[in-house]
């Protein structure tokens, strides 16, 4: 199993870079960041420094979207980093939540997302694409490689992931839902004539290593609220009781009263008081190292290739150290 480190690009950027360096030293092979241009600093600028100060870490957004940048700009950003540092980027992408909503826009449609994934990958890997009634190609790309991993929850998004994406990003660590969604992605891949095992699976969720479960839950409860934004969209589309979406995903948002993005992804977010302890325990990894290892072994048995740690709480350095000394070695 691979391991990723997920950070927000809060200032100072030097702190983000230092944590990524520590993460690589601890055994994390991937360095991910949020990408929301108003809430945090510009990630692609910071990726350049992370790549320069690490030796093999692969970096990318978790996740970007098709709406806040022109697709050719996104492709050129990745291609430039790859040309400078040797194909060490990955494009995590989705419909867009905070990045779109904070500036008053709705998340992108799946049709637009599918088109964007194609254009970004083709351009970044040096091939020609037809956009705006014109054939376009980046002339300086040589041997470029850009895996495109799509974040998804709903049935149509899972289907698109299986049909087109190189990887699947699932932003929760519940084994039941992981099994259900991985099966949906791989079924879609098979229906599209692809090798289902070729679609990499990344589960991303907060991890807090501690014997104090109450404190760990308080530091990770924000995640249930973040996931709830996407779940609310699914409920709006499919209803509260739909065969298309598992009730194990949707039931907990009944008490949700809206969401304030000024606290997005932060411990103590008051918009997440509705999230019960059960959801924190299901969606996150909390407790002593043995509980993390047990849950990760279960997820690996379900086909998960990478666990990406959302490291957004009051124990960032301790989490990196605990994973580096006790958890990653147990699953390598």
mmCIF file of C-alpha atoms in Angstrom:
data_model
loop_
_atom_site.group_PDB
_atom_site.id
_atom_site.type_symbol
_atom_site.label_atom_id
_atom_site.label_comp_id
_atom_site.label_asym_id
_atom_site.label_seq_id
_atom_site.Cartn_x
_atom_site.Cartn_y
_atom_site.Cartn_z
ATOM 1 C CA UNK A 1 0.000 0.000 0.000
ATOM 2 C CA UNK A 2 1.202 3.501 -0.888
ATOM 3 C CA UNK A 3 0.728 6.440 1.459
ATOM 4 C CA UNK A 4 -0.062 10.064 0.706
ATOM 5 C CA UNK A 5 0.101 13.219 2.798
ATOM 6 C CA UNK A 6 -2.703 15.759 2.255
ATOM 7 C CA UNK A 7 -2.263 19.349 3.466
ATOM 8 C CA UNK A 8 -3.965 22.682 3.013
ATOM 9 C CA UNK A 9 -1.733 25.387 1.574
ATOM 10 C CA UNK A 10 -2.090 27.701 4.551
ATOM 11 C CA UNK A 11 0.626 30.335 4.857
ATOM 12 C CA UNK A 12 3.483 30.245 5.315
ATOM 13 C CA UNK A 13 4.206 28.036 2.324
ATOM 14 C CA UNK A 14 7.540 27.142 3.899
ATOM 15 C CA UNK A 15 5.636 25.219 6.579
ATOM 16 C CA UNK A 16 3.774 23.166 3.971
ATOM 17 C CA UNK A 17 7.041 22.364 2.191
ATOM 18 C CA UNK A 18 8.720 21.336 5.451
ATOM 19 C CA UNK A 19 5.869 18.977 6.357
ATOM 20 C CA UNK A 20 6.058 17.396 2.904
ATOM 21 C CA UNK A 21 9.806 16.869 3.327
ATOM 22 C CA UNK A 22 9.191 15.197 6.691
ATOM 23 C CA UNK A 23 6.480 13.084 5.105
ATOM 24 C CA UNK A 24 8.762 11.779 2.372
ATOM 25 C CA UNK A 25 11.392 10.928 4.979
ATOM 26 C CA UNK A 26 8.700 9.026 6.912
ATOM 27 C CA UNK A 27 7.727 6.927 3.883
ATOM 28 C CA UNK A 28 4.920 8.890 2.240
ATOM 29 C CA UNK A 29 5.231 8.617 -1.535
ATOM 30 C CA UNK A 30 2.562 11.171 -2.474
ATOM 31 C CA UNK A 31 2.126 14.811 -1.464
ATOM 32 C CA UNK A 32 -1.369 16.186 -2.047
ATOM 33 C CA UNK A 33 -2.909 19.579 -1.265
ATOM 34 C CA UNK A 34 -6.339 21.156 -1.406
ATOM 35 C CA UNK A 35 -6.933 23.496 -4.358
ATOM 36 C CA UNK A 36 -9.292 26.352 -3.538
ATOM 37 C CA UNK A 37 -7.909 29.662 -4.758
ATOM 38 C CA UNK A 38 -9.674 31.960 -2.261
ATOM 39 C CA UNK A 39 -9.360 29.866 0.900
ATOM 40 C CA UNK A 40 -5.693 28.868 0.532
ATOM 41 C CA UNK A 41 -2.513 29.826 -1.299
ATOM 42 C CA UNK A 42 -1.845 28.777 -4.901
ATOM 43 C CA UNK A 43 -0.763 25.119 -4.817
ATOM 44 C CA UNK A 44 1.107 24.881 -8.127
ATOM 45 C CA UNK A 45 3.628 27.489 -6.999
ATOM 46 C CA UNK A 46 4.205 25.461 -3.844
ATOM 47 C CA UNK A 47 4.435 22.153 -5.761
ATOM 48 C CA UNK A 48 7.521 23.463 -7.513
ATOM 49 C CA UNK A 49 9.287 23.910 -4.188
ATOM 50 C CA UNK A 50 8.082 20.578 -2.802
ATOM 51 C CA UNK A 51 9.440 18.814 -5.887
ATOM 52 C CA UNK A 52 12.721 20.704 -5.659
ATOM 53 C CA UNK A 53 13.209 19.776 -2.002
ATOM 54 C CA UNK A 54 12.175 16.108 -2.182
ATOM 55 C CA UNK A 55 13.665 13.297 -4.211
ATOM 56 C CA UNK A 56 10.822 11.084 -5.413
ATOM 57 C CA UNK A 57 7.535 12.326 -3.945
ATOM 58 C CA UNK A 58 4.683 12.612 -6.465
ATOM 59 C CA UNK A 59 2.600 15.769 -5.977
ATOM 60 C CA UNK A 60 -0.803 17.003 -7.050
ATOM 61 C CA UNK A 61 -4.130 18.543 -6.006
ATOM 62 C CA UNK A 62 -6.813 16.731 -4.037
ATOM 63 C CA UNK A 63 -8.629 18.025 -5.924
ATOM 64 C CA UNK A 64 -8.629 20.614 -8.684
ATOM 65 C CA UNK A 65 -11.659 21.196 -10.915
ATOM 66 C CA UNK A 66 -12.486 22.242 -14.500
ATOM 67 C CA UNK A 67 -13.920 25.628 -13.586
ATOM 68 C CA UNK A 68 -11.294 27.763 -11.877
ATOM 69 C CA UNK A 69 -8.552 27.462 -14.519
ATOM 70 C CA UNK A 70 -8.550 27.180 -18.274
ATOM 71 C CA UNK A 71 -7.861 23.520 -19.078
ATOM 72 C CA UNK A 72 -4.855 24.361 -21.220
ATOM 73 C CA UNK A 73 -3.373 26.317 -18.299
ATOM 74 C CA UNK A 74 -3.857 23.334 -15.975
ATOM 75 C CA UNK A 75 -2.222 21.014 -18.507
ATOM 76 C CA UNK A 76 0.716 23.378 -18.983
ATOM 77 C CA UNK A 77 1.235 23.680 -15.226
ATOM 78 C CA UNK A 78 1.524 19.922 -14.863
ATOM 79 C CA UNK A 79 3.636 19.557 -17.978
ATOM 80 C CA UNK A 80 6.054 22.259 -16.809
ATOM 81 C CA UNK A 81 6.512 20.619 -13.406
ATOM 82 C CA UNK A 82 7.058 17.248 -15.077
ATOM 83 C CA UNK A 83 9.625 18.717 -17.459
ATOM 84 C CA UNK A 84 11.467 20.310 -14.535
ATOM 85 C CA UNK A 85 11.339 17.392 -12.107
ATOM 86 C CA UNK A 86 10.691 14.241 -14.132
ATOM 87 C CA UNK A 87 7.029 13.143 -14.324
ATOM 88 C CA UNK A 88 6.341 13.439 -10.616
ATOM 89 C CA UNK A 89 2.824 14.867 -10.703
ATOM 90 C CA UNK A 90 -0.696 13.470 -10.507
ATOM 91 C CA UNK A 91 -3.895 15.329 -11.341
ATOM 92 C CA UNK A 92 -6.607 14.770 -8.758
ATOM 93 C CA UNK A 93 -9.794 16.347 -10.076
ATOM 94 C CA UNK A 94 -13.498 16.578 -9.301
ATOM 95 C CA UNK A 95 -16.580 18.705 -9.926
ATOM 96 C CA UNK A 96 -15.425 21.361 -7.447
ATOM 97 C CA UNK A 97 -16.827 22.181 -4.019
ATOM 98 C CA UNK A 98 -15.236 25.027 -2.072
ATOM 99 C CA UNK A 99 -13.275 26.423 -5.031
ATOM 100 C CA UNK A 100 -16.482 26.894 -7.004
ATOM 101 C CA UNK A 101 -19.003 27.737 -4.300
ATOM 102 C CA UNK A 102 -16.870 30.341 -2.497
ATOM 103 C CA UNK A 103 -16.865 32.499 -5.648
ATOM 104 C CA UNK A 104 -20.590 32.000 -6.240
ATOM 105 C CA UNK A 105 -20.461 29.233 -8.835
ATOM 106 C CA UNK A 106 -22.045 25.792 -8.857
ATOM 107 C CA UNK A 107 -19.928 22.627 -9.134
ATOM 108 C CA UNK A 108 -19.150 21.607 -12.698
ATOM 109 C CA UNK A 109 -21.269 19.070 -14.539
ATOM 110 C CA UNK A 110 -19.947 15.557 -15.039
ATOM 111 C CA UNK A 111 -19.988 16.098 -18.807
ATOM 112 C CA UNK A 112 -17.683 19.090 -18.419
ATOM 113 C CA UNK A 113 -15.481 17.169 -15.998
ATOM 114 C CA UNK A 114 -15.112 14.250 -18.399
ATOM 115 C CA UNK A 115 -14.161 16.560 -21.261
ATOM 116 C CA UNK A 116 -11.676 18.439 -19.072
ATOM 117 C CA UNK A 117 -9.982 15.240 -17.907
ATOM 118 C CA UNK A 118 -9.446 14.215 -21.516
ATOM 119 C CA UNK A 119 -8.079 17.596 -22.613
ATOM 120 C CA UNK A 120 -5.760 18.022 -19.610
ATOM 121 C CA UNK A 121 -4.284 14.537 -19.903
ATOM 122 C CA UNK A 122 -3.797 14.687 -23.679
ATOM 123 C CA UNK A 123 -2.127 18.097 -23.613
ATOM 124 C CA UNK A 124 0.063 17.332 -20.598
ATOM 125 C CA UNK A 125 1.276 14.130 -22.235
ATOM 126 C CA UNK A 126 2.104 15.911 -25.490
ATOM 127 C CA UNK A 127 -0.781 14.855 -27.709
ATOM 128 C CA UNK A 128 -3.058 16.998 -29.842
ATOM 129 C CA UNK A 129 -6.645 17.755 -28.840
ATOM 130 C CA UNK A 130 -9.498 19.512 -30.604
ATOM 131 C CA UNK A 131 -10.856 22.396 -28.506
ATOM 132 C CA UNK A 132 -12.801 25.485 -29.528
ATOM 133 C CA UNK A 133 -12.820 24.260 -33.139
ATOM 134 C CA UNK A 134 -9.036 24.140 -33.201
ATOM 135 C CA UNK A 135 -6.382 21.446 -32.944
ATOM 136 C CA UNK A 136 -4.060 22.304 -30.052
ATOM 137 C CA UNK A 137 -0.820 20.693 -28.889
ATOM 138 C CA UNK A 138 1.891 21.749 -26.436
ATOM 139 C CA UNK A 139 5.006 21.585 -28.654
ATOM 140 C CA UNK A 140 7.672 21.274 -25.978
ATOM 141 C CA UNK A 141 6.327 18.245 -24.095
ATOM 142 C CA UNK A 142 8.626 15.219 -24.382
ATOM 143 C CA UNK A 143 7.700 11.863 -22.796
ATOM 144 C CA UNK A 144 5.167 13.520 -20.506
ATOM 145 C CA UNK A 145 3.042 11.408 -18.190
ATOM 146 C CA UNK A 146 0.076 12.630 -16.143
ATOM 147 C CA UNK A 147 -2.180 10.170 -14.291
ATOM 148 C CA UNK A 148 -5.633 11.691 -13.817
ATOM 149 C CA UNK A 149 -7.468 10.514 -10.693
ATOM 150 C CA UNK A 150 -11.109 11.474 -10.225
ATOM 151 C CA UNK A 151 -12.884 12.113 -6.918
ATOM 152 C CA UNK A 152 -16.392 10.660 -6.811
ATOM 153 C CA UNK A 153 -19.280 9.563 -4.576
ATOM 154 C CA UNK A 154 -22.459 9.341 -6.655
ATOM 155 C CA UNK A 155 -23.375 6.604 -9.145
ATOM 156 C CA UNK A 156 -22.861 8.646 -12.306
ATOM 157 C CA UNK A 157 -19.548 10.026 -11.055
ATOM 158 C CA UNK A 158 -18.377 6.532 -10.120
ATOM 159 C CA UNK A 159 -19.333 5.363 -13.600
ATOM 160 C CA UNK A 160 -17.337 8.161 -15.245
ATOM 161 C CA UNK A 161 -14.354 7.358 -13.038
ATOM 162 C CA UNK A 162 -14.372 3.721 -14.124
ATOM 163 C CA UNK A 163 -14.798 4.577 -17.789
ATOM 164 C CA UNK A 164 -12.134 7.254 -18.037
ATOM 165 C CA UNK A 165 -9.919 7.999 -15.038
ATOM 166 C CA UNK A 166 -6.548 6.484 -14.182
ATOM 167 C CA UNK A 167 -7.455 6.466 -10.504
ATOM 168 C CA UNK A 168 -10.368 6.820 -8.095
ATOM 169 C CA UNK A 169 -10.196 9.146 -5.075
ATOM 170 C CA UNK A 170 -12.676 8.281 -2.324
ATOM 171 C CA UNK A 171 -12.729 10.876 0.427
ATOM 172 C CA UNK A 172 -13.799 8.673 3.328
ATOM 173 C CA UNK A 173 -12.415 5.511 4.930
ATOM 174 C CA UNK A 174 -15.563 3.538 5.715
ATOM 175 C CA UNK A 175 -14.937 -0.099 4.647
ATOM 176 C CA UNK A 176 -18.578 -0.797 3.695
ATOM 177 C CA UNK A 177 -18.829 2.272 1.463
ATOM 178 C CA UNK A 178 -15.335 1.692 0.088
ATOM 179 C CA UNK A 179 -16.270 -1.823 -1.008
ATOM 180 C CA UNK A 180 -19.529 -0.610 -2.569
ATOM 181 C CA UNK A 181 -17.898 2.229 -4.488
ATOM 182 C CA UNK A 182 -14.800 0.321 -5.629
ATOM 183 C CA UNK A 183 -17.092 -2.351 -7.072
ATOM 184 C CA UNK A 184 -19.070 0.338 -8.925
ATOM 185 C CA UNK A 185 -15.907 1.866 -10.402
ATOM 186 C CA UNK A 186 -14.460 -1.462 -11.471
ATOM 187 C CA UNK A 187 -17.757 -2.607 -12.958
ATOM 188 C CA UNK A 188 -17.863 0.575 -15.049
ATOM 189 C CA UNK A 189 -14.267 0.027 -16.142
ATOM 190 C CA UNK A 190 -15.050 -3.520 -17.255
ATOM 191 C CA UNK A 191 -18.152 -2.331 -19.147
ATOM 192 C CA UNK A 192 -15.961 0.195 -20.971
ATOM 193 C CA UNK A 193 -13.532 -2.530 -22.036
ATOM 194 C CA UNK A 194 -10.839 -1.481 -19.585
ATOM 195 C CA UNK A 195 -8.888 -3.635 -17.173
ATOM 196 C CA UNK A 196 -10.659 -2.891 -13.840
ATOM 197 C CA UNK A 197 -7.440 -3.393 -11.887
ATOM 198 C CA UNK A 198 -5.765 -0.653 -13.924
ATOM 199 C CA UNK A 199 -7.831 1.991 -12.085
ATOM 200 C CA UNK A 200 -5.885 2.858 -8.932
ATOM 201 C CA UNK A 201 -7.873 3.381 -5.732
ATOM 202 C CA UNK A 202 -6.957 6.063 -3.206
ATOM 203 C CA UNK A 203 -8.863 6.401 0.056
ATOM 204 C CA UNK A 204 -8.312 9.798 1.682
ATOM 205 C CA UNK A 205 -9.391 10.669 5.227
ATOM 206 C CA UNK A 206 -8.166 12.258 8.450
ATOM 207 C CA UNK A 207 -5.920 10.135 10.653
ATOM 208 C CA UNK A 208 -5.235 10.874 14.324
ATOM 209 C CA UNK A 209 -3.021 8.542 16.339
ATOM 210 C CA UNK A 210 -4.009 8.721 20.014
ATOM 211 C CA UNK A 211 -5.465 6.769 22.918
ATOM 212 C CA UNK A 212 -7.749 9.744 23.633
ATOM 213 C CA UNK A 213 -10.646 8.987 21.286
ATOM 214 C CA UNK A 214 -12.774 11.932 22.389
ATOM 215 C CA UNK A 215 -10.041 14.415 21.519
ATOM 216 C CA UNK A 216 -9.255 12.629 18.253
ATOM 217 C CA UNK A 217 -12.911 12.803 17.262
ATOM 218 C CA UNK A 218 -13.074 16.515 18.085
ATOM 219 C CA UNK A 219 -10.092 17.128 15.809
ATOM 220 C CA UNK A 220 -11.522 15.120 12.894
ATOM 221 C CA UNK A 221 -15.268 15.882 13.074
ATOM 222 C CA UNK A 222 -14.865 18.602 10.427
ATOM 223 C CA UNK A 223 -14.379 15.873 7.825
ATOM 224 C CA UNK A 224 -17.945 14.610 8.159
ATOM 225 C CA UNK A 225 -19.142 18.109 7.389
ATOM 226 C CA UNK A 226 -16.944 18.365 4.310
ATOM 227 C CA UNK A 227 -18.180 15.027 2.994
ATOM 228 C CA UNK A 228 -21.699 16.159 3.865
ATOM 229 C CA UNK A 229 -21.498 18.898 1.220
ATOM 230 C CA UNK A 230 -21.208 16.255 -1.477
ATOM 231 C CA UNK A 231 -23.758 13.982 0.182
ATOM 232 C CA UNK A 232 -26.269 16.841 0.283
ATOM 233 C CA UNK A 233 -25.910 17.177 -3.486
ATOM 234 C CA UNK A 234 -26.599 13.445 -3.876
ATOM 235 C CA UNK A 235 -29.687 13.608 -1.655
ATOM 236 C CA UNK A 236 -30.948 16.586 -3.649
ATOM 237 C CA UNK A 237 -30.504 14.623 -6.861
ATOM 238 C CA UNK A 238 -31.598 11.121 -5.838
ATOM 239 C CA UNK A 239 -33.681 11.604 -2.684
ATOM 240 C CA UNK A 240 -33.125 10.414 0.885
ATOM 241 C CA UNK A 241 -33.988 6.782 0.178
ATOM 242 C CA UNK A 242 -32.601 5.754 -3.175
ATOM 243 C CA UNK A 243 -31.216 2.462 -4.429
ATOM 244 C CA UNK A 244 -28.659 4.541 -6.338
ATOM 245 C CA UNK A 245 -26.889 5.785 -3.186
ATOM 246 C CA UNK A 246 -26.299 3.741 0.009
ATOM 247 C CA UNK A 247 -28.200 4.975 3.063
ATOM 248 C CA UNK A 248 -24.992 4.351 5.022
ATOM 249 C CA UNK A 249 -23.677 7.440 3.223
ATOM 250 C CA UNK A 250 -26.704 9.724 3.302
ATOM 251 C CA UNK A 251 -28.543 9.148 6.602
ATOM 252 C CA UNK A 252 -26.243 11.206 8.822
ATOM 253 C CA UNK A 253 -26.865 14.582 7.150
ATOM 254 C CA UNK A 254 -30.524 14.851 8.243
ATOM 255 C CA UNK A 255 -29.581 17.363 10.947
ATOM 256 C CA UNK A 256 -27.298 19.377 8.665
ATOM 257 C CA UNK A 257 -28.126 23.105 8.775
ATOM 258 C CA UNK A 258 -25.946 24.518 6.000
ATOM 259 C CA UNK A 259 -22.221 25.119 5.794
ATOM 260 C CA UNK A 260 -19.834 28.044 6.340
ATOM 261 C CA UNK A 261 -16.792 27.739 4.059
ATOM 262 C CA UNK A 262 -14.753 30.113 6.187
ATOM 263 C CA UNK A 263 -14.174 27.114 8.497
ATOM 264 C CA UNK A 264 -13.744 24.587 5.668
ATOM 265 C CA UNK A 265 -11.408 21.714 6.510
ATOM 266 C CA UNK A 266 -10.620 23.013 10.000
ATOM 267 C CA UNK A 267 -10.859 21.356 13.392
ATOM 268 C CA UNK A 268 -13.619 22.894 15.473
ATOM 269 C CA UNK A 269 -15.725 23.827 12.444
ATOM 270 C CA UNK A 270 -19.094 24.880 13.959
ATOM 271 C CA UNK A 271 -20.903 23.785 10.790
ATOM 272 C CA UNK A 272 -20.112 20.139 11.619
ATOM 273 C CA UNK A 273 -21.751 19.815 15.041
ATOM 274 C CA UNK A 274 -24.373 17.555 13.430
ATOM 275 C CA UNK A 275 -21.761 14.863 12.668
ATOM 276 C CA UNK A 276 -22.087 12.016 15.215
ATOM 277 C CA UNK A 277 -19.188 10.097 16.732
ATOM 278 C CA UNK A 278 -20.180 7.038 14.715
ATOM 279 C CA UNK A 279 -19.520 8.851 11.439
ATOM 280 C CA UNK A 280 -16.158 10.151 12.648
ATOM 281 C CA UNK A 281 -15.152 6.601 13.590
ATOM 282 C CA UNK A 282 -16.373 5.186 10.281
ATOM 283 C CA UNK A 283 -15.026 7.865 7.949
ATOM 284 C CA UNK A 284 -11.681 8.538 9.690
ATOM 285 C CA UNK A 285 -8.804 6.603 11.237
ATOM 286 C CA UNK A 286 -8.490 7.367 14.932
ATOM 287 C CA UNK A 287 -7.045 5.578 17.944
ATOM 288 C CA UNK A 288 -3.769 3.832 18.728
ATOM 289 C CA UNK A 289 -1.528 2.545 15.903
ATOM 290 C CA UNK A 290 -3.022 -0.939 16.073
ATOM 291 C CA UNK A 291 -6.471 0.381 15.105
ATOM 292 C CA UNK A 292 -5.036 2.234 12.138
ATOM 293 C CA UNK A 293 -3.155 -0.850 10.948
ATOM 294 C CA UNK A 294 -6.225 -3.081 11.320
ATOM 295 C CA UNK A 295 -8.454 -0.728 9.336
ATOM 296 C CA UNK A 296 -5.825 -0.149 6.651
ATOM 297 C CA UNK A 297 -5.342 -3.888 6.204
ATOM 298 C CA UNK A 298 -9.118 -4.196 5.725
ATOM 299 C CA UNK A 299 -9.132 -1.380 3.166
ATOM 300 C CA UNK A 300 -6.198 -2.943 1.329
ATOM 301 C CA UNK A 301 -8.134 -6.222 1.093
ATOM 302 C CA UNK A 302 -10.940 -4.265 -0.622
ATOM 303 C CA UNK A 303 -8.580 -3.096 -3.364
ATOM 304 C CA UNK A 304 -7.279 0.174 -1.948
ATOM 305 C CA UNK A 305 -3.846 1.019 -3.382
ATOM 306 C CA UNK A 306 -3.150 4.197 -1.417
ATOM 307 C CA UNK A 307 -4.232 5.735 1.868
ATOM 308 C CA UNK A 308 -3.869 9.526 1.888
ATOM 309 C CA UNK A 309 -3.781 11.146 5.335
ATOM 310 C CA UNK A 310 -5.761 14.364 5.734
ATOM 311 C CA UNK A 311 -3.369 15.984 8.210
ATOM 312 C CA UNK A 312 -5.480 18.934 9.364
ATOM 313 C CA UNK A 313 -5.584 19.002 13.146
ATOM 314 C CA UNK A 314 -3.417 19.820 16.155
ATOM 315 C CA UNK A 315 -0.974 16.903 15.781
ATOM 316 C CA UNK A 316 0.476 17.197 12.287
ATOM 317 C CA UNK A 317 4.097 16.375 13.157
ATOM 318 C CA UNK A 318 3.086 13.617 15.591
ATOM 319 C CA UNK A 319 0.900 11.997 12.945
ATOM 320 C CA UNK A 320 3.734 11.963 10.414
ATOM 321 C CA UNK A 321 6.074 10.476 13.001
ATOM 322 C CA UNK A 322 3.620 7.798 14.133
ATOM 323 C CA UNK A 323 2.873 6.730 10.595
ATOM 324 C CA UNK A 324 6.566 6.710 9.706
ATOM 325 C CA UNK A 325 7.674 4.606 12.649
ATOM 326 C CA UNK A 326 4.713 2.331 13.373
ATOM 327 C CA UNK A 327 2.057 2.244 10.661
ATOM 328 C CA UNK A 328 3.668 2.520 7.237
ATOM 329 C CA UNK A 329 6.301 -0.168 8.047
ATOM 330 C CA UNK A 330 3.499 -2.556 9.055
ATOM 331 C CA UNK A 331 1.825 -2.223 5.653
ATOM 332 C CA UNK A 332 4.816 -1.932 3.336
#
